[in-house]
């Protein structure tokens, strides 16, 4: 059965999906979020909403707000050829901030411009709290009582406190505090390339360019570099034509530890960032030179999109992946979910889909349909499959043929081992 109480460490998409499901099933939930800011919806970037996320929203969302824009096709442009592939591939594309605010409205009733009138709790809902600015510093387990104690410190006041629950879900991302406390071995790798990212308001683009990018996930392949682009809602939830955003990512090879890497990740104030240079802090001279080197290779719609993207909507991040081999601890009372368990390269936008799948997997555990061990095995197989598929897309788009062949071999080997029951 569902636990009577739960603590969720991490208040982003993965944590909120788990929290909403637990709440709707009568569990009392406390979310501990390290970020002390009043809201966390500054990530104006695109995410793919897979079938598991759609199912969660269909079952538990009470706001009625649309969370995504439908895209019916996947298209590929190659160098100056506008379309060399165009096939049906239905999917839903969303905005991180929009999805976050819809989930917050459902979970703890937070109002925003996206959801100005949050829904009231439903009959049978558990009680919930969203505690921001709380960094977890310790974890202990009382085996006799079946309770897990979580110690945390307030990021503003420095005051330490604790809370206990039947279940603790670690949804605190690739830098998981829970995983560190438990000393869980983690493989974390830089992919060898970065992602320049941005969003352009639709009204800044010509109708022809908007039409070219509409209703599809677009891949644009240049020489040893490539772009992914698609339409997303605004952070405030606008999905109507004329008010949407065109989201894009430009994958570009940069050797780790190189002078080029240091230059790109040093912001306008001279600060060197380890993973991401946030919006508004990119060195614009560097960005202008980046565009100048590749603009002659771009198709006209892409060139317009990149040049029309406002500077304050640009950021750059390193692309990597991370994985742990063990998901459950303390007699299955503590479980790593979402990116805390496995973080994919960003090519397929699978982070939210994996998080939602983890929700449905835990639902089956709590309903007695599968054991925790079966659930963990299922999560591991899924993670390994999409680690390889994301590598395949990324390395293929960058033209790294030898590495692509190695990944294909890995997929074939994994499929064979799975059929033989050895994974």
JSON list of N, CA, C and O in Angstrom, two decimals, residues 365-406:
[
{"chain": "A", "resi": 365, "resn": "UNK", "atom": "N", "xyz": [4.67, -0.83, -7.17]},
{"chain": "A", "resi": 365, "resn": "UNK", "atom": "CA", "xyz": [5.27, -1.39, -5.96]},
{"chain": "A", "resi": 365, "resn": "UNK", "atom": "C", "xyz": [4.32, -1.21, -4.78]},
{"chain": "A", "resi": 365, "resn": "UNK", "atom": "O", "xyz": [4.02, -2.16, -4.03]},
{"chain": "A", "resi": 366, "resn": "UNK", "atom": "N", "xyz": [3.83, 0.01, -4.60]},
{"chain": "A", "resi": 366, "resn": "UNK", "atom": "CA", "xyz": [2.97, 0.30, -3.46]},
{"chain": "A", "resi": 366, "resn": "UNK", "atom": "C", "xyz": [1.62, -0.41, -3.53]},
{"chain": "A", "resi": 366, "resn": "UNK", "atom": "O", "xyz": [0.99, -0.66, -2.51]},
{"chain": "A", "resi": 367, "resn": "UNK", "atom": "N", "xyz": [1.20, -0.75, -4.74]},
{"chain": "A", "resi": 367, "resn": "UNK", "atom": "CA", "xyz": [-0.06, -1.49, -4.90]},
{"chain": "A", "resi": 367, "resn": "UNK", "atom": "C", "xyz": [0.16, -3.00, -4.83]},
{"chain": "A", "resi": 367, "resn": "UNK", "atom": "O", "xyz": [-0.80, -3.78, -4.97]},
{"chain": "A", "resi": 368, "resn": "UNK", "atom": "N", "xyz": [1.42, -3.41, -4.66]},
{"chain": "A", "resi": 368, "resn": "UNK", "atom": "CA", "xyz": [1.72, -4.82, -4.52]},
{"chain": "A", "resi": 368, "resn": "UNK", "atom": "C", "xyz": [1.77, -5.60, -5.82]},
{"chain": "A", "resi": 368, "resn": "UNK", "atom": "O", "xyz": [1.77, -6.84, -5.81]},
{"chain": "A", "resi": 369, "resn": "UNK", "atom": "N", "xyz": [1.85, -4.89, -6.96]},
{"chain": "A", "resi": 369, "resn": "UNK", "atom": "CA", "xyz": [1.86, -5.57, -8.26]},
{"chain": "A", "resi": 369, "resn": "UNK", "atom": "C", "xyz": [3.25, -6.10, -8.61]},
{"chain": "A", "resi": 369, "resn": "UNK", "atom": "O", "xyz": [3.38, -7.10, -9.33]},
{"chain": "A", "resi": 370, "resn": "UNK", "atom": "N", "xyz": [4.30, -5.42, -8.15]},
{"chain": "A", "resi": 370, "resn": "UNK", "atom": "CA", "xyz": [5.68, -5.86, -8.36]},
{"chain": "A", "resi": 370, "resn": "UNK", "atom": "C", "xyz": [6.46, -5.60, -7.07]},
{"chain": "A", "resi": 370, "resn": "UNK", "atom": "O", "xyz": [6.03, -4.82, -6.23]},
{"chain": "A", "resi": 371, "resn": "UNK", "atom": "N", "xyz": [7.61, -6.27, -6.94]},
{"chain": "A", "resi": 371, "resn": "UNK", "atom": "CA", "xyz": [8.48, -6.01, -5.79]},
{"chain": "A", "resi": 371, "resn": "UNK", "atom": "C", "xyz": [9.40, -4.84, -6.10]},
{"chain": "A", "resi": 371, "resn": "UNK", "atom": "O", "xyz": [9.55, -4.42, -7.25]},
{"chain": "A", "resi": 372, "resn": "UNK", "atom": "N", "xyz": [10.02, -4.29, -5.05]},
{"chain": "A", "resi": 372, "resn": "UNK", "atom": "CA", "xyz": [10.98, -3.20, -5.26]},
{"chain": "A", "resi": 372, "resn": "UNK", "atom": "C", "xyz": [12.16, -3.68, -6.10]},
{"chain": "A", "resi": 372, "resn": "UNK", "atom": "O", "xyz": [12.67, -2.94, -6.94]},
{"chain": "A", "resi": 373, "resn": "UNK", "atom": "N", "xyz": [12.57, -4.92, -5.90]},
{"chain": "A", "resi": 373, "resn": "UNK", "atom": "CA", "xyz": [13.68, -5.46, -6.69]},
{"chain": "A", "resi": 373, "resn": "UNK", "atom": "C", "xyz": [13.32, -5.51, -8.17]},
{"chain": "A", "resi": 373, "resn": "UNK", "atom": "O", "xyz": [14.14, -5.17, -9.03]},
{"chain": "A", "resi": 374, "resn": "UNK", "atom": "N", "xyz": [12.09, -5.93, -8.48]},
{"chain": "A", "resi": 374, "resn": "UNK", "atom": "CA", "xyz": [11.65, -5.97, -9.88]},
{"chain": "A", "resi": 374, "resn": "UNK", "atom": "C", "xyz": [11.58, -4.56, -10.45]},
{"chain": "A", "resi": 374, "resn": "UNK", "atom": "O", "xyz": [11.96, -4.32, -11.60]},
{"chain": "A", "resi": 375, "resn": "UNK", "atom": "N", "xyz": [11.10, -3.64, -9.63]},
{"chain": "A", "resi": 375, "resn": "UNK", "atom": "CA", "xyz": [11.02, -2.25, -10.08]},
{"chain": "A", "resi": 375, "resn": "UNK", "atom": "C", "xyz": [12.41, -1.69, -10.39]},
{"chain": "A", "resi": 375, "resn": "UNK", "atom": "O", "xyz": [12.62, -1.02, -11.42]},
{"chain": "A", "resi": 376, "resn": "UNK", "atom": "N", "xyz": [13.38, -1.95, -9.51]},
{"chain": "A", "resi": 376, "resn": "UNK", "atom": "CA", "xyz": [14.73, -1.43, -9.71]},
{"chain": "A", "resi": 376, "resn": "UNK", "atom": "C", "xyz": [15.37, -2.01, -10.96]},
{"chain": "A", "resi": 376, "resn": "UNK", "atom": "O", "xyz": [16.08, -1.32, -11.69]},
{"chain": "A", "resi": 377, "resn": "UNK", "atom": "N", "xyz": [15.12, -3.29, -11.22]},
{"chain": "A", "resi": 377, "resn": "UNK", "atom": "CA", "xyz": [15.65, -3.92, -12.43]},
{"chain": "A", "resi": 377, "resn": "UNK", "atom": "C", "xyz": [15.04, -3.28, -13.67]},
{"chain": "A", "resi": 377, "resn": "UNK", "atom": "O", "xyz": [15.73, -2.99, -14.65]},
{"chain": "A", "resi": 378, "resn": "UNK", "atom": "N", "xyz": [13.74, -3.05, -13.63]},
{"chain": "A", "resi": 378, "resn": "UNK", "atom": "CA", "xyz": [13.04, -2.40, -14.75]},
{"chain": "A", "resi": 378, "resn": "UNK", "atom": "C", "xyz": [13.60, -1.01, -15.00]},
{"chain": "A", "resi": 378, "resn": "UNK", "atom": "O", "xyz": [13.83, -0.62, -16.16]},
{"chain": "A", "resi": 379, "resn": "UNK", "atom": "N", "xyz": [13.83, -0.25, -13.94]},
{"chain": "A", "resi": 379, "resn": "UNK", "atom": "CA", "xyz": [14.38, 1.10, -14.07]},
{"chain": "A", "resi": 379, "resn": "UNK", "atom": "C", "xyz": [15.79, 1.07, -14.64]},
{"chain": "A", "resi": 379, "resn": "UNK", "atom": "O", "xyz": [16.17, 1.93, -15.45]},
{"chain": "A", "resi": 380, "resn": "UNK", "atom": "N", "xyz": [16.59, 0.08, -14.23]},
{"chain": "A", "resi": 380, "resn": "UNK", "atom": "CA", "xyz": [17.96, -0.02, -14.71]},
{"chain": "A", "resi": 380, "resn": "UNK", "atom": "C", "xyz": [18.02, -0.36, -16.19]},
{"chain": "A", "resi": 380, "resn": "UNK", "atom": "O", "xyz": [18.81, 0.21, -16.94]},
{"chain": "A", "resi": 381, "resn": "UNK", "atom": "N", "xyz": [17.19, -1.29, -16.64]},
{"chain": "A", "resi": 381, "resn": "UNK", "atom": "CA", "xyz": [17.15, -1.66, -18.06]},
{"chain": "A", "resi": 381, "resn": "UNK", "atom": "C", "xyz": [16.74, -0.47, -18.92]},
{"chain": "A", "resi": 381, "resn": "UNK", "atom": "O", "xyz": [17.34, -0.18, -19.95]},
{"chain": "A", "resi": 382, "resn": "UNK", "atom": "N", "xyz": [15.71, 0.23, -18.47]},
{"chain": "A", "resi": 382, "resn": "UNK", "atom": "CA", "xyz": [15.24, 1.42, -19.20]},
{"chain": "A", "resi": 382, "resn": "UNK", "atom": "C", "xyz": [16.34, 2.47, -19.28]},
{"chain": "A", "resi": 382, "resn": "UNK", "atom": "O", "xyz": [16.59, 3.06, -20.33]},
{"chain": "A", "resi": 383, "resn": "UNK", "atom": "N", "xyz": [17.03, 2.69, -18.16]},
{"chain": "A", "resi": 383, "resn": "UNK", "atom": "CA", "xyz": [18.09, 3.70, -18.12]},
{"chain": "A", "resi": 383, "resn": "UNK", "atom": "C", "xyz": [19.22, 3.34, -19.07]},
{"chain": "A", "resi": 383, "resn": "UNK", "atom": "O", "xyz": [19.70, 4.19, -19.83]},
{"chain": "A", "resi": 384, "resn": "UNK", "atom": "N", "xyz": [19.64, 2.09, -19.06]},
{"chain": "A", "resi": 384, "resn": "UNK", "atom": "CA", "xyz": [20.75, 1.69, -19.92]},
{"chain": "A", "resi": 384, "resn": "UNK", "atom": "C", "xyz": [20.38, 1.82, -21.39]},
{"chain": "A", "resi": 384, "resn": "UNK", "atom": "O", "xyz": [21.19, 2.25, -22.22]},
{"chain": "A", "resi": 385, "resn": "UNK", "atom": "N", "xyz": [19.15, 1.48, -21.73]},
{"chain": "A", "resi": 385, "resn": "UNK", "atom": "CA", "xyz": [18.69, 1.60, -23.11]},
{"chain": "A", "resi": 385, "resn": "UNK", "atom": "C", "xyz": [18.76, 3.04, -23.59]},
{"chain": "A", "resi": 385, "resn": "UNK", "atom": "O", "xyz": [19.27, 3.33, -24.68]},
{"chain": "A", "resi": 386, "resn": "UNK", "atom": "N", "xyz": [18.27, 3.96, -22.76]},
{"chain": "A", "resi": 386, "resn": "UNK", "atom": "CA", "xyz": [18.21, 5.35, -23.22]},
{"chain": "A", "resi": 386, "resn": "UNK", "atom": "C", "xyz": [19.53, 6.08, -23.06]},
{"chain": "A", "resi": 386, "resn": "UNK", "atom": "O", "xyz": [19.75, 7.10, -23.72]},
{"chain": "A", "resi": 387, "resn": "UNK", "atom": "N", "xyz": [20.42, 5.60, -22.23]},
{"chain": "A", "resi": 387, "resn": "UNK", "atom": "CA", "xyz": [21.79, 6.12, -22.24]},
{"chain": "A", "resi": 387, "resn": "UNK", "atom": "C", "xyz": [22.39, 5.88, -23.62]},
{"chain": "A", "resi": 387, "resn": "UNK", "atom": "O", "xyz": [22.97, 6.77, -24.24]},
{"chain": "A", "resi": 388, "resn": "UNK", "atom": "N", "xyz": [22.22, 4.66, -24.13]},
{"chain": "A", "resi": 388, "resn": "UNK", "atom": "CA", "xyz": [22.80, 4.30, -25.43]},
{"chain": "A", "resi": 388, "resn": "UNK", "atom": "C", "xyz": [22.09, 5.02, -26.58]},
{"chain": "A", "resi": 388, "resn": "UNK", "atom": "O", "xyz": [22.74, 5.49, -27.52]},
{"chain": "A", "resi": 389, "resn": "UNK", "atom": "N", "xyz": [20.76, 5.12, -26.52]},
{"chain": "A", "resi": 389, "resn": "UNK", "atom": "CA", "xyz": [20.03, 5.80, -27.59]},
{"chain": "A", "resi": 389, "resn": "UNK", "atom": "C", "xyz": [20.37, 7.29, -27.66]},
{"chain": "A", "resi": 389, "resn": "UNK", "atom": "O", "xyz": [20.49, 7.86, -28.75]},
{"chain": "A", "resi": 390, "resn": "UNK", "atom": "N", "xyz": [20.53, 7.92, -26.50]},
{"chain": "A", "resi": 390, "resn": "UNK", "atom": "CA", "xyz": [20.92, 9.33, -26.49]},
{"chain": "A", "resi": 390, "resn": "UNK", "atom": "C", "xyz": [22.34, 9.51, -27.04]},
{"chain": "A", "resi": 390, "resn": "UNK", "atom": "O", "xyz": [22.61, 10.46, -27.77]},
{"chain": "A", "resi": 391, "resn": "UNK", "atom": "N", "xyz": [23.23, 8.59, -26.70]},
{"chain": "A", "resi": 391, "resn": "UNK", "atom": "CA", "xyz": [24.56, 8.64, -27.29]},
{"chain": "A", "resi": 391, "resn": "UNK", "atom": "C", "xyz": [24.49, 8.50, -28.80]},
{"chain": "A", "resi": 391, "resn": "UNK", "atom": "O", "xyz": [25.19, 9.21, -29.55]},
{"chain": "A", "resi": 392, "resn": "UNK", "atom": "N", "xyz": [23.67, 7.57, -29.26]},
{"chain": "A", "resi": 392, "resn": "UNK", "atom": "CA", "xyz": [23.54, 7.32, -30.69]},
{"chain": "A", "resi": 392, "resn": "UNK", "atom": "C", "xyz": [23.11, 8.57, -31.45]},
{"chain": "A", "resi": 392, "resn": "UNK", "atom": "O", "xyz": [23.70, 8.93, -32.48]},
{"chain": "A", "resi": 393, "resn": "UNK", "atom": "N", "xyz": [22.10, 9.26, -30.93]},
{"chain": "A", "resi": 393, "resn": "UNK", "atom": "CA", "xyz": [21.61, 10.47, -31.59]},
{"chain": "A", "resi": 393, "resn": "UNK", "atom": "C", "xyz": [22.67, 11.57, -31.55]},
{"chain": "A", "resi": 393, "resn": "UNK", "atom": "O", "xyz": [22.95, 12.23, -32.56]},
{"chain": "A", "resi": 394, "resn": "UNK", "atom": "N", "xyz": [23.27, 11.78, -30.39]},
{"chain": "A", "resi": 394, "resn": "UNK", "atom": "CA", "xyz": [24.25, 12.85, -30.25]},
{"chain": "A", "resi": 394, "resn": "UNK", "atom": "C", "xyz": [25.48, 12.63, -31.11]},
{"chain": "A", "resi": 394, "resn": "UNK", "atom": "O", "xyz": [25.91, 13.51, -31.86]},
{"chain": "A", "resi": 395, "resn": "UNK", "atom": "N", "xyz": [26.06, 11.44, -31.03]},
{"chain": "A", "resi": 395, "resn": "UNK", "atom": "CA", "xyz": [27.28, 11.15, -31.79]},
{"chain": "A", "resi": 395, "resn": "UNK", "atom": "C", "xyz": [27.00, 11.07, -33.28]},
{"chain": "A", "resi": 395, "resn": "UNK", "atom": "O", "xyz": [27.82, 11.47, -34.11]},
{"chain": "A", "resi": 396, "resn": "UNK", "atom": "N", "xyz": [25.80, 10.58, -33.64]},
{"chain": "A", "resi": 396, "resn": "UNK", "atom": "CA", "xyz": [25.43, 10.54, -35.05]},
{"chain": "A", "resi": 396, "resn": "UNK", "atom": "C", "xyz": [25.28, 11.94, -35.63]},
{"chain": "A", "resi": 396, "resn": "UNK", "atom": "O", "xyz": [25.75, 12.23, -36.74]},
{"chain": "A", "resi": 397, "resn": "UNK", "atom": "N", "xyz": [24.63, 12.83, -34.88]},
{"chain": "A", "resi": 397, "resn": "UNK", "atom": "CA", "xyz": [24.46, 14.20, -35.34]},
{"chain": "A", "resi": 397, "resn": "UNK", "atom": "C", "xyz": [25.77, 14.93, -35.51]},
{"chain": "A", "resi": 397, "resn": "UNK", "atom": "O", "xyz": [25.90, 15.81, -36.36]},
{"chain": "A", "resi": 398, "resn": "UNK", "atom": "N", "xyz": [26.77, 14.54, -34.70]},
{"chain": "A", "resi": 398, "resn": "UNK", "atom": "CA", "xyz": [28.08, 15.18, -34.77]},
{"chain": "A", "resi": 398, "resn": "UNK", "atom": "C", "xyz": [29.01, 14.49, -35.77]},
{"chain": "A", "resi": 398, "resn": "UNK", "atom": "O", "xyz": [30.17, 14.89, -35.92]},
{"chain": "A", "resi": 399, "resn": "UNK", "atom": "N", "xyz": [28.50, 13.45, -36.43]},
{"chain": "A", "resi": 399, "resn": "UNK", "atom": "CA", "xyz": [29.28, 12.78, -37.47]},
{"chain": "A", "resi": 399, "resn": "UNK", "atom": "C", "xyz": [30.41, 11.91, -36.97]},
{"chain": "A", "resi": 399, "resn": "UNK", "atom": "O", "xyz": [31.36, 11.64, -37.70]},
{"chain": "A", "resi": 400, "resn": "UNK", "atom": "N", "xyz": [30.31, 11.42, -35.73]},
{"chain": "A", "resi": 400, "resn": "UNK", "atom": "CA", "xyz": [31.37, 10.59, -35.15]},
{"chain": "A", "resi": 400, "resn": "UNK", "atom": "C", "xyz": [31.05, 9.11, -35.41]},
{"chain": "A", "resi": 400, "resn": "UNK", "atom": "O", "xyz": [30.56, 8.38, -34.54]},
{"chain": "A", "resi": 401, "resn": "UNK", "atom": "N", "xyz": [31.37, 8.67, -36.63]},
{"chain": "A", "resi": 401, "resn": "UNK", "atom": "CA", "xyz": [30.94, 7.37, -37.14]},
{"chain": "A", "resi": 401, "resn": "UNK", "atom": "C", "xyz": [31.46, 6.20, -36.30]},
{"chain": "A", "resi": 401, "resn": "UNK", "atom": "O", "xyz": [30.70, 5.27, -35.98]},
{"chain": "A", "resi": 402, "resn": "UNK", "atom": "N", "xyz": [32.72, 6.22, -35.95]},
{"chain": "A", "resi": 402, "resn": "UNK", "atom": "CA", "xyz": [33.30, 5.11, -35.19]},
{"chain": "A", "resi": 402, "resn": "UNK", "atom": "C", "xyz": [32.59, 4.94, -33.85]},
{"chain": "A", "resi": 402, "resn": "UNK", "atom": "O", "xyz": [32.25, 3.82, -33.43]},
{"chain": "A", "resi": 403, "resn": "UNK", "atom": "N", "xyz": [32.34, 6.05, -33.17]},
{"chain": "A", "resi": 403, "resn": "UNK", "atom": "CA", "xyz": [31.65, 5.99, -31.88]},
{"chain": "A", "resi": 403, "resn": "UNK", "atom": "C", "xyz": [30.21, 5.51, -32.04]},
{"chain": "A", "resi": 403, "resn": "UNK", "atom": "O", "xyz": [29.68, 4.78, -31.20]},
{"chain": "A", "resi": 404, "resn": "UNK", "atom": "N", "xyz": [29.57, 5.91, -33.15]},
{"chain": "A", "resi": 404, "resn": "UNK", "atom": "CA", "xyz": [28.21, 5.47, -33.43]},
{"chain": "A", "resi": 404, "resn": "UNK", "atom": "C", "xyz": [28.16, 3.95, -33.58]},
{"chain": "A", "resi": 404, "resn": "UNK", "atom": "O", "xyz": [27.27, 3.27, -33.04]},
{"chain": "A", "resi": 405, "resn": "UNK", "atom": "N", "xyz": [29.12, 3.39, -34.30]},
{"chain": "A", "resi": 405, "resn": "UNK", "atom": "CA", "xyz": [29.17, 1.94, -34.49]},
{"chain": "A", "resi": 405, "resn": "UNK", "atom": "C", "xyz": [29.35, 1.21, -33.16]},
{"chain": "A", "resi": 405, "resn": "UNK", "atom": "O", "xyz": [28.76, 0.15, -32.92]},
{"chain": "A", "resi": 406, "resn": "UNK", "atom": "N", "xyz": [30.15, 1.79, -32.27]},
{"chain": "A", "resi": 406, "resn": "UNK", "atom": "CA", "xyz": [30.34, 1.19, -30.94]},
{"chain": "A", "resi": 406, "resn": "UNK", "atom": "C", "xyz": [29.03, 1.19, -30.15]},
{"chain": "A", "resi": 406, "resn": "UNK", "atom": "O", "xyz": [28.71, 0.23, -29.45]}
]
